[in-house]
mmCIF file of C-alpha atoms in Angstrom:
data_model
loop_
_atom_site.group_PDB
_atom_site.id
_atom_site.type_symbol
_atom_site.label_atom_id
_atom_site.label_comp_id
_atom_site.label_asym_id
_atom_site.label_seq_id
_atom_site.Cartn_x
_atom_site.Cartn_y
_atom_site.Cartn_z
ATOM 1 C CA UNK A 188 -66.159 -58.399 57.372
ATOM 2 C CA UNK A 189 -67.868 -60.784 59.759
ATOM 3 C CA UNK A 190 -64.778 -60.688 62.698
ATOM 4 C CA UNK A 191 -65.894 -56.723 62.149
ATOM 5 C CA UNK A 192 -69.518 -57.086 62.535
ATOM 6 C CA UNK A 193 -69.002 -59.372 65.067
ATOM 7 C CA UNK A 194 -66.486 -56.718 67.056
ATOM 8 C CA UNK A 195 -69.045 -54.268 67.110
ATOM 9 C CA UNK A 196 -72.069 -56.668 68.495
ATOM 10 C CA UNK A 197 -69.802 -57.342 71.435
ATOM 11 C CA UNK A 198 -69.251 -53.833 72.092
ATOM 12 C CA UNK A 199 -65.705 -53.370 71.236
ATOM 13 C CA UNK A 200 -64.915 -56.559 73.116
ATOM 14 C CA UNK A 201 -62.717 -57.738 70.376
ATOM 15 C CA UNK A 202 -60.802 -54.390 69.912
ATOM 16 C CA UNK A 203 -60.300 -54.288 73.798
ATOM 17 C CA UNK A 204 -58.424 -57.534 73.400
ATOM 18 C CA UNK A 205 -56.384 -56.587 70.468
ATOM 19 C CA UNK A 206 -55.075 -53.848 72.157
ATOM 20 C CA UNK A 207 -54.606 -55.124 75.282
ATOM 21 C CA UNK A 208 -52.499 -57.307 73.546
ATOM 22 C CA UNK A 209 -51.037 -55.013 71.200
ATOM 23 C CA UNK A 210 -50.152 -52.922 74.967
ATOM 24 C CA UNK A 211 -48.446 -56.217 76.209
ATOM 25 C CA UNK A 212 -46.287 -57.081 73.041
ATOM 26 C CA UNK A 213 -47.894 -60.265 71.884
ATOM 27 C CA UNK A 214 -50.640 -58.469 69.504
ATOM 28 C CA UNK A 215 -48.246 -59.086 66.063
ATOM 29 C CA UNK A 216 -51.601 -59.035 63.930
ATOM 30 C CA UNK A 217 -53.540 -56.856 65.879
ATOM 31 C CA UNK A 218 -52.565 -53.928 63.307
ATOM 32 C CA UNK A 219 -54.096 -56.375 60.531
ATOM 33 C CA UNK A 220 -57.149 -57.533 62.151
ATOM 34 C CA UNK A 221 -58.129 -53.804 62.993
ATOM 35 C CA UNK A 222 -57.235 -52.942 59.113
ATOM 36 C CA UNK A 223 -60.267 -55.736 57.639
ATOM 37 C CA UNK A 224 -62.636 -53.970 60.285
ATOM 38 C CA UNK A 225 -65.291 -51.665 58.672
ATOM 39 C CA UNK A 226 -65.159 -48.064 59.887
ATOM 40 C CA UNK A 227 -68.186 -47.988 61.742
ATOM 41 C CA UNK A 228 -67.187 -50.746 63.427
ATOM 42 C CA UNK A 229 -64.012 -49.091 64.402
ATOM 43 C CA UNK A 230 -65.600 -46.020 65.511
ATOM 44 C CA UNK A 231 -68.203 -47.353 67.667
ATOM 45 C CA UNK A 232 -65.979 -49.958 69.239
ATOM 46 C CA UNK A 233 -62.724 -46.873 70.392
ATOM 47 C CA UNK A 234 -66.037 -44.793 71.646
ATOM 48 C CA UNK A 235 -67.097 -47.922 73.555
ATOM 49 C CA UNK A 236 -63.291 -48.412 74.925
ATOM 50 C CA UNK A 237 -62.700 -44.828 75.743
ATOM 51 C CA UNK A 238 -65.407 -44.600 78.361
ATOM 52 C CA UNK A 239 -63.789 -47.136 80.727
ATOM 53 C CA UNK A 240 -59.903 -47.573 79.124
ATOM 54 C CA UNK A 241 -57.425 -46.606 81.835
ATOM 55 C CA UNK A 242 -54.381 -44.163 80.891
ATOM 56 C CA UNK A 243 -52.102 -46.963 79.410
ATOM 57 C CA UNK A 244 -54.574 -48.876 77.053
ATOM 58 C CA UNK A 245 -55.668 -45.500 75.163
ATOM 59 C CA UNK A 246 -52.115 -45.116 74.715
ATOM 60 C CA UNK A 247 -51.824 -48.219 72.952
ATOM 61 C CA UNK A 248 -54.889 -48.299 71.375
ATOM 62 C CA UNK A 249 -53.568 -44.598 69.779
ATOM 63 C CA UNK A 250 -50.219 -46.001 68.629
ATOM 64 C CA UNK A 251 -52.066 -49.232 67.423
ATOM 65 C CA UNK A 252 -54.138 -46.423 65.128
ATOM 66 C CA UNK A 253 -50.786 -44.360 64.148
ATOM 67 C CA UNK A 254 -49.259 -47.751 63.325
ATOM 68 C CA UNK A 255 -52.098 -49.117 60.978
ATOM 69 C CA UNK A 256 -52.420 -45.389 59.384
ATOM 70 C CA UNK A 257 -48.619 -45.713 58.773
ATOM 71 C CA UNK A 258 -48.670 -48.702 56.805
ATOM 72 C CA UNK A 259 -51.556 -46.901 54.419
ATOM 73 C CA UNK A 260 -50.160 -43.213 54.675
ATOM 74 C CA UNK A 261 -48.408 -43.520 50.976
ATOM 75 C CA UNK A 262 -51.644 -45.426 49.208
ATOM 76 C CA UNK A 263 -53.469 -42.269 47.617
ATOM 77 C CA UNK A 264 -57.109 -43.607 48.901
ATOM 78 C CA UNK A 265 -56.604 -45.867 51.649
ATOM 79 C CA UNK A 266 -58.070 -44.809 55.211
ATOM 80 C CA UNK A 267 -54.767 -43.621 56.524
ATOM 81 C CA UNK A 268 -56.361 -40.316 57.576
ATOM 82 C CA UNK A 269 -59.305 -42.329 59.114
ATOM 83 C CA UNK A 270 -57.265 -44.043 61.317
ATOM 84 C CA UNK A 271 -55.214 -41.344 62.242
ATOM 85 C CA UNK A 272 -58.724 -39.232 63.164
ATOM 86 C CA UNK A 273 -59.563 -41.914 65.849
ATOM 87 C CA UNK A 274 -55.540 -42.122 67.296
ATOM 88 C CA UNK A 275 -56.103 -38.230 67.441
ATOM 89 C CA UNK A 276 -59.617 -38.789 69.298
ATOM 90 C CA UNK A 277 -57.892 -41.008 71.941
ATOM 91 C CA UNK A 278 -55.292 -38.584 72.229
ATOM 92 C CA UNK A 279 -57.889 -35.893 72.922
ATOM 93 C CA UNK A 280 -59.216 -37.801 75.403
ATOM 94 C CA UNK A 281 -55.456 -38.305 77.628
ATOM 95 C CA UNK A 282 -54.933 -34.626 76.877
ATOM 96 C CA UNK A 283 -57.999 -34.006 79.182
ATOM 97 C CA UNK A 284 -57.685 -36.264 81.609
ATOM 98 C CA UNK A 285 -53.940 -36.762 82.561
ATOM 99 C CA UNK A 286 -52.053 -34.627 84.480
ATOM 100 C CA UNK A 287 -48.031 -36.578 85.434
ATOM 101 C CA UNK A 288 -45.045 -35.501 82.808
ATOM 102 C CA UNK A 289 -44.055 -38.378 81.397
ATOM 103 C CA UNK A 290 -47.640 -39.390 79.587
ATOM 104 C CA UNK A 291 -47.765 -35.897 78.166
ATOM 105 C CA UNK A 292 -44.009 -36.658 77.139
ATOM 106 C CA UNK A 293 -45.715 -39.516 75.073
ATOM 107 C CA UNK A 294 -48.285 -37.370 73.930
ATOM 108 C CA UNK A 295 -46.183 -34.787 73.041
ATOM 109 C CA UNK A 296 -43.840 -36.887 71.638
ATOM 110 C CA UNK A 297 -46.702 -38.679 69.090
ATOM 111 C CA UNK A 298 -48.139 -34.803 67.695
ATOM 112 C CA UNK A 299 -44.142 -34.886 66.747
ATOM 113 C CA UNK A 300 -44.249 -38.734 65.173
ATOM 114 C CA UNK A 301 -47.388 -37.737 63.434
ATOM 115 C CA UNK A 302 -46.432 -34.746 61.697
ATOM 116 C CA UNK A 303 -43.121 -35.800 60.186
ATOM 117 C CA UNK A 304 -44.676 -38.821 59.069
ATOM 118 C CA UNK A 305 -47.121 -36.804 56.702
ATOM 119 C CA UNK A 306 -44.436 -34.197 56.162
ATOM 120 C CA UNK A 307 -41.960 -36.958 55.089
ATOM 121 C CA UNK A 308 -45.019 -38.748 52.877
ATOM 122 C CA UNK A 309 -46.249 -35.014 51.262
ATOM 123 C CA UNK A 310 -49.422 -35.105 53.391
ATOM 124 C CA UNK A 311 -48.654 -31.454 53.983
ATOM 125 C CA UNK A 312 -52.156 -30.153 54.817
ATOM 126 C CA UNK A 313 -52.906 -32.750 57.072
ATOM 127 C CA UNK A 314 -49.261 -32.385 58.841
ATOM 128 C CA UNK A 315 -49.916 -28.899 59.043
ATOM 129 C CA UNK A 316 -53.472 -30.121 60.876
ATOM 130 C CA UNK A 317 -51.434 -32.165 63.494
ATOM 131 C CA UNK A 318 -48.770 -29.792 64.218
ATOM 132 C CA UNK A 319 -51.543 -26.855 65.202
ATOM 133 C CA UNK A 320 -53.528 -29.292 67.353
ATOM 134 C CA UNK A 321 -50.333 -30.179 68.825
ATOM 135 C CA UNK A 322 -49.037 -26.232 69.651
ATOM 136 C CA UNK A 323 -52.678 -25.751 71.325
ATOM 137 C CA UNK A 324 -52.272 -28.181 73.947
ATOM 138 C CA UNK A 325 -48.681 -28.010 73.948
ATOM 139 C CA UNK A 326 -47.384 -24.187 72.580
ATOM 140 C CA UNK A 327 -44.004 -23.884 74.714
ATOM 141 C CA UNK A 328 -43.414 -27.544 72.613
ATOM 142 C CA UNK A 329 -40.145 -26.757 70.567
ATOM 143 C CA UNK A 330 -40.323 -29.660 68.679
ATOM 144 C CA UNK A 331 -43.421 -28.872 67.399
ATOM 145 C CA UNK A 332 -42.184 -25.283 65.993
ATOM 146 C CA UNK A 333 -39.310 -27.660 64.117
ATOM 147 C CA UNK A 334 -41.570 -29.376 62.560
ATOM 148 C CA UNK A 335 -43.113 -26.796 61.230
ATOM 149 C CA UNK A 336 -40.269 -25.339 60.287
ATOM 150 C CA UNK A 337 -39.269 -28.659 58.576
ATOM 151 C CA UNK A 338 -43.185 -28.666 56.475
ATOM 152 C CA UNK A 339 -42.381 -25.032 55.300
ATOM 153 C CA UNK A 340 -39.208 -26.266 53.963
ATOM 154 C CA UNK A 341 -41.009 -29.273 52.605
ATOM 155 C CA UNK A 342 -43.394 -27.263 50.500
ATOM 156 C CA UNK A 343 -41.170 -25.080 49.274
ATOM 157 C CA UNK A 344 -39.350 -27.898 47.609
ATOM 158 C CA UNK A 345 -42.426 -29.722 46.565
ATOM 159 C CA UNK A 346 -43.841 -27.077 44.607
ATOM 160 C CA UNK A 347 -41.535 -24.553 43.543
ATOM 161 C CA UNK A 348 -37.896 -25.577 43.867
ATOM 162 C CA UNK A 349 -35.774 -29.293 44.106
ATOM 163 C CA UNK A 350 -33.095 -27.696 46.198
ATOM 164 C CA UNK A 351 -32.810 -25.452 49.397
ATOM 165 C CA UNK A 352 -29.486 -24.736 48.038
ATOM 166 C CA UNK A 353 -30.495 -24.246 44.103
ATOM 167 C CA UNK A 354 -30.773 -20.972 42.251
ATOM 168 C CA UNK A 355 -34.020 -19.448 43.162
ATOM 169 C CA UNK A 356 -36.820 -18.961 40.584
ATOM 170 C CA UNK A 357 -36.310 -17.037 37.939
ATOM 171 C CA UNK A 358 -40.592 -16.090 37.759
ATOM 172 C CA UNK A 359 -41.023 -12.937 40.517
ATOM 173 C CA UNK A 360 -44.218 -14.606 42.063
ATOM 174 C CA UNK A 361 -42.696 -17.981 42.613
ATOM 175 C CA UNK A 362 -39.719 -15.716 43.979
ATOM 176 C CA UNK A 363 -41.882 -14.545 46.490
ATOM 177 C CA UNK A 364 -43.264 -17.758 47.051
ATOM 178 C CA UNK A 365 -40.048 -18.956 48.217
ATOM 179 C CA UNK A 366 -39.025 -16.313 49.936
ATOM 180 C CA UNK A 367 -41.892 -16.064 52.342
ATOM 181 C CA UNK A 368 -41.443 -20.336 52.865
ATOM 182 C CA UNK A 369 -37.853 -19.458 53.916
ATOM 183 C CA UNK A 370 -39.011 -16.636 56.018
ATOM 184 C CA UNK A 371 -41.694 -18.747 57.756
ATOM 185 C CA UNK A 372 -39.357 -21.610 58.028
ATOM 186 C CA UNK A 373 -36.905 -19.334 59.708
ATOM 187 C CA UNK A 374 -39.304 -17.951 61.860
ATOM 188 C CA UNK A 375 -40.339 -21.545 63.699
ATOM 189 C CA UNK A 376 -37.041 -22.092 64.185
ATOM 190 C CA UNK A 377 -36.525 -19.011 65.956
ATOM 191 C CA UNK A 378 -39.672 -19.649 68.211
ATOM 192 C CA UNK A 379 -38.265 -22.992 69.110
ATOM 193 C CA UNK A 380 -35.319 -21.793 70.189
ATOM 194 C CA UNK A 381 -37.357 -19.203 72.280
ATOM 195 C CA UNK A 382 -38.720 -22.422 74.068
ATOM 196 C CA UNK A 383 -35.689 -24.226 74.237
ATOM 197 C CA UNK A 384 -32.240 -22.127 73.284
ATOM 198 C CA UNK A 385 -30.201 -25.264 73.303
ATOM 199 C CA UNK A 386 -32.574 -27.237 70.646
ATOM 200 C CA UNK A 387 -29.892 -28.213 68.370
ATOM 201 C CA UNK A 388 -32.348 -29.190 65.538
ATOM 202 C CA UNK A 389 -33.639 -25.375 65.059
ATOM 203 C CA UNK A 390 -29.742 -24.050 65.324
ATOM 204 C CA UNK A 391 -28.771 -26.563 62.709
ATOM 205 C CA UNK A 392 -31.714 -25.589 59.772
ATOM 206 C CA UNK A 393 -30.682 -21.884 60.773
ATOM 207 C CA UNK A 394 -27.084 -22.455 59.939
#
């Protein structure tokens, strides 16, 4: 699109604005405009903002890239993942360059947001993907070990059975199947309770 083309011959100038004002509340469409951009486009322009983007305007440009991937995370070919890719880049880059608690809260906080949003929408490889880049910068993260808890659970009832409380499979392999899910599941559970023994999320899925 030509406001695309154009974005990119200024040098992101146009996606500095958008999420400047997407950071300050007033960027309602900035979600939209970003969406009718071409990829390459998008990708040259968050490179180009990256470089010089202070702590809170690569958080916003991230969440303005989790927010646009949301809206396209159920539509089998739309660039959900794409945009997702550069939210993850920009959250690479804060990983490496912050150091106070509360903007690796909001890191930490997004790996979460991510990963049950593709768990909840059966993107289970790719919530699988966030939750492991999430446990290597953050691997005392108990959250993190719930939601992986949570995806084991999620495949087990997407491909073998409708109900964690149904009769198990009748067929020994798919037995099995379940069995190790369960025993996984369990298992993340446990390890979030080793980094937090009052996370009442893991207690409740062990029962």
């Amino acid at each position: 699109p030509a406001g695309g083309a154009r974005g990119g011959r200024e040098g992101g100038g146009g996606y500095r604005g958008w999420v400047g004002n997407y950071a300050s509340g007033s960027g309602s469409d900035a979600g939209q405009r970003l969406s009718q951009w071409s990829r390459p486009d998008i990708r040259n322009a968050s490179i180009a903002f990256r470089v010089t983007a202070t702590t809170r305007d690569l958080i916003a440009a991230a969440m303005l890239h989790t927010e646009v991937a949301n809206t396209l995370v159920d539509t089998q070919a739309g660039p959900g993942g794409f945009h997702l890719t550069i939210a993850l880049s920009l959250v690479d880059v804060l990983d490496h360059r912050v150091t106070d608690e509360r903007t690796h809260l909001i890191l930490r906080q997004w790996y979460r947001f991510v990963a049950s949003m593709l768990t909840a929408s059966a993107h289970l490889p790719e919530a699988a993907s966030i939750i492991q880049q999430g446990l290597l910068v953050y691997p005392r993260d108990p959250m993190l070990y719930v939601a992986r808890g949570i995806l084991n659970e999620q495949r087990m009832r997407i491909s073998l059975t409708p109900s964690l409380r149904g009769e198990p499979p009748s067929d020994r392999r798919a037995r099995s199947q379940v069995e190790d899910l369960l025993k996984a599941a369990g298992s993340n559970y446990h390890l979030a309770l080793g980094a937090d023994r009052h996370n009442a999320v893991a207690r409740l899925h062990l029962g």
